[in-house]
Short mmCIF file of C-alpha atoms in Angstrom, two decimals:
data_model
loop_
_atom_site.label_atom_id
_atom_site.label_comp_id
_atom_site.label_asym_id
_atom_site.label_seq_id
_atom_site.Cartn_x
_atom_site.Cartn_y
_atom_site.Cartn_z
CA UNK K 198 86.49 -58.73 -13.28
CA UNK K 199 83.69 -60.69 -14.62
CA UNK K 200 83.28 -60.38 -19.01
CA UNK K 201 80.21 -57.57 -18.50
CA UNK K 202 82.02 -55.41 -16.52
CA UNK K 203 84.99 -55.32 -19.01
CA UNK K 204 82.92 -54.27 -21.95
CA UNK K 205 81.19 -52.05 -19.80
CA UNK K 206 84.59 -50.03 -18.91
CA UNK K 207 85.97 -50.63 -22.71
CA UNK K 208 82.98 -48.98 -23.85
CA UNK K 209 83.03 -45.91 -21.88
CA UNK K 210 86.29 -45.70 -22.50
CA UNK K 211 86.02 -45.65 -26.29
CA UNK K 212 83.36 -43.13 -25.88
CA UNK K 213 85.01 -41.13 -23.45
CA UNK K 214 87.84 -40.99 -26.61
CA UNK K 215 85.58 -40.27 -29.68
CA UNK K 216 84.01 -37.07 -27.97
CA UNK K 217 87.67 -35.97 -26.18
CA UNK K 218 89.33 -36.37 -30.07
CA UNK K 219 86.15 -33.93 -31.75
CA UNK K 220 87.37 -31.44 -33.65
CA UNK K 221 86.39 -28.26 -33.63
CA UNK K 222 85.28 -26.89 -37.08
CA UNK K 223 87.07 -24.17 -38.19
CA UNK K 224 85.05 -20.58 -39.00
CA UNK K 225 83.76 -20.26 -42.84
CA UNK K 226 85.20 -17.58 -44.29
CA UNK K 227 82.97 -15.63 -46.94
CA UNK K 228 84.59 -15.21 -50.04
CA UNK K 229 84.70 -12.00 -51.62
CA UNK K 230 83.51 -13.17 -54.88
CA UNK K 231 80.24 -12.66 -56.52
CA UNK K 232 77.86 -9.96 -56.87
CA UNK K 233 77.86 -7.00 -54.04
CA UNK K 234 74.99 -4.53 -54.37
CA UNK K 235 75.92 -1.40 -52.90
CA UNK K 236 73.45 -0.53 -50.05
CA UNK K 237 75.52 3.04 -48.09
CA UNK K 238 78.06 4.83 -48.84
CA UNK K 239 79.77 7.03 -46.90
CA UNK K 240 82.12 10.10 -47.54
CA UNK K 241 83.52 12.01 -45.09
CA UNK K 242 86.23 15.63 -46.06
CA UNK K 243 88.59 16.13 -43.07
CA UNK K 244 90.13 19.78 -43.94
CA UNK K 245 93.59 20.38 -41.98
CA UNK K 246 92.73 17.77 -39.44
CA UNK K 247 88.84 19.16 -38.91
CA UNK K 248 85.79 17.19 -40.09
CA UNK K 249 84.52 19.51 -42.96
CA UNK K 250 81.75 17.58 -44.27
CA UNK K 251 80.09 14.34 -43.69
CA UNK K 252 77.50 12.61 -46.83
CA UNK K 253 75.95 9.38 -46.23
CA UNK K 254 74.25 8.17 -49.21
CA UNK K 255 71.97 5.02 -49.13
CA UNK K 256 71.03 2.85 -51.88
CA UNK K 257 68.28 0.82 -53.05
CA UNK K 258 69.07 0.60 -56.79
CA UNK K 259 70.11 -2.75 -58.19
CA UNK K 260 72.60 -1.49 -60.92
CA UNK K 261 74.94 -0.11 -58.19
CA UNK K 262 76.94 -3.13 -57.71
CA UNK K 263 80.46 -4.41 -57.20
CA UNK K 264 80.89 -7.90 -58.89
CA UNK K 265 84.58 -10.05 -58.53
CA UNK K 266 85.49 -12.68 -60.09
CA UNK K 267 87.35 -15.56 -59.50
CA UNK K 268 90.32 -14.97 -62.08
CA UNK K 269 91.38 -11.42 -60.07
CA UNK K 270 88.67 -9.25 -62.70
CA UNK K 271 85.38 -7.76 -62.24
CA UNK K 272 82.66 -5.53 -62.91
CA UNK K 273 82.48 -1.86 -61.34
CA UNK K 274 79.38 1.01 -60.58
CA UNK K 275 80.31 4.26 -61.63
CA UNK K 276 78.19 7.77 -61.02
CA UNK K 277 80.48 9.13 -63.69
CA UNK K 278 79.35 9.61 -67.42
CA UNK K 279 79.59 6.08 -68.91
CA UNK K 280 80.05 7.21 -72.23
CA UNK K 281 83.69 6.86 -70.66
CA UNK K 282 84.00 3.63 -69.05
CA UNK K 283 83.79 0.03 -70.52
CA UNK K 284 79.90 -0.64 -70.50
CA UNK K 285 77.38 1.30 -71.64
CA UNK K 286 75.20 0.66 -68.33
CA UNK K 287 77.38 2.58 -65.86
CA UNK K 288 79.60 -0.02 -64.70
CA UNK K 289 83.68 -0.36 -65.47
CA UNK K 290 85.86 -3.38 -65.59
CA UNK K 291 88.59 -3.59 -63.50
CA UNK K 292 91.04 -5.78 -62.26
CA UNK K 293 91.61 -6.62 -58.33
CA UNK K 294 93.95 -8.43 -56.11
CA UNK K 295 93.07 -9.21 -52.32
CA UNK K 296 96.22 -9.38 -50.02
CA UNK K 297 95.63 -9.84 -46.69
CA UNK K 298 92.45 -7.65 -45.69
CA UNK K 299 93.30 -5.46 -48.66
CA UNK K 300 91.67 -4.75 -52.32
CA UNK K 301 93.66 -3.18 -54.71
CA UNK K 302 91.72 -2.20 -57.69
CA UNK K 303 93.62 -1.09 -60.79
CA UNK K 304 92.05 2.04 -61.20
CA UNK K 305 89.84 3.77 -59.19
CA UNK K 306 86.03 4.86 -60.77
CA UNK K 307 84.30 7.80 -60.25
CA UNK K 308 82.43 6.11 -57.26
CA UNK K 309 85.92 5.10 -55.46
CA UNK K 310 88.04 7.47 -54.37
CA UNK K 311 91.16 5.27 -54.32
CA UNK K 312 92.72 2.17 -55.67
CA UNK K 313 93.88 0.21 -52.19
CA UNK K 314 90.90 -0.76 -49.61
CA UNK K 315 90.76 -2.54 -46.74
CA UNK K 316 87.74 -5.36 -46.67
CA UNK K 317 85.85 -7.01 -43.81
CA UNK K 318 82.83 -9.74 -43.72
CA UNK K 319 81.24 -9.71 -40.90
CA UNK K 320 78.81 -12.16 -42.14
CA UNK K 321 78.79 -14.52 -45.47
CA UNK K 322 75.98 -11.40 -46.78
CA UNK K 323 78.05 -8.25 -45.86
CA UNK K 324 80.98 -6.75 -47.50
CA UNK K 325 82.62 -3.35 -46.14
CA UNK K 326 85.31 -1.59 -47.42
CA UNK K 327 87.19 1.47 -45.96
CA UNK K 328 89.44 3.65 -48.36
CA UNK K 329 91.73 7.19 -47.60
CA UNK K 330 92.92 9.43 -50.45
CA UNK K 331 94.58 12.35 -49.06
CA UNK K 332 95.93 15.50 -50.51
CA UNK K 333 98.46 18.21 -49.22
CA UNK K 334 95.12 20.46 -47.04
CA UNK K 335 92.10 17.48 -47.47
CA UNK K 336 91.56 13.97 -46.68
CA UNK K 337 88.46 11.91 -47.67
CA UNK K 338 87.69 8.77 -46.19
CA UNK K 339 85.07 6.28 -47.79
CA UNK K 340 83.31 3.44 -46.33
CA UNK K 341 80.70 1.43 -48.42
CA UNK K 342 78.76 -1.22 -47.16
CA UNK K 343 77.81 -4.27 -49.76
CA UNK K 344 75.25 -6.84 -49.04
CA UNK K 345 74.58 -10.14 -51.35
#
């Protein structure tokens, strides 16, 4: 095998290798912290198993927003009377800790309905979380949709 045809067949070869080894990249996964403005929220009363009522709420106000931070705290929207919470501006601080596709807020506010949530991102921009408090006669499930 004359010299040309050897580096001819070494270089495939070698290229044949970089593009075979190629990693594939691995999905980003948003990160929950940051500020979420609250764009829907939806509330739905199930009565001894029967859908009682159904309110969807959208939102284009700025001040209804979720913000988490990076040390497990954050900043929450309330509809309640602020005069009770921790800022005068109708927001609440809480504290949160994500395990697995769960939030657990310390306390719920008188825009969540429970303390325990489960999260998904389908994009980097969207945040949706899903809670259920139930009673002894009524459940009440909540879904709010967050963008950036």
């Amino acid at each position: 095998m004359n010299k040309y045809s050897a580096f001819l067949l070494l270089t495939l070869i070698f290229t044949c290798c970089l593009t075979a080894c190629k990693k594939d990249a691995k999905p980003q996964v948003p990160t929950l912290q940051g500020k979420w403005y609250v764009k829907k929220n939806t509330l739905v009363q199930i009565d001894n198993g029967v859908t009682d009522t159904t309110l969807v709420t959208l939102y284009n106000d700025t001040s209804a927003y979720f913000k988490f931070n990076n040390d497990g705290s954050g900043t929450g929207w309330t509809i309640l009377d602020p005069n009770i919470f921790s800022t005068p501006d109708g927001h609440y601080n809480f504290n949160y800790k994500v395990t697995g596709q769960d939030i657990i807020f310390s306390q719920p506010s008188g825009f969540l309905i429970t303390n325990t949530y489960s999260f998904s991102t389908p994009n980097a921009n969207t945040l949706i979380i899903k809670g259920v408090n139930a009673d002894t006669h009524s459940q009440f499930k909540q879904e709010v949709d967050l963008s950036r």
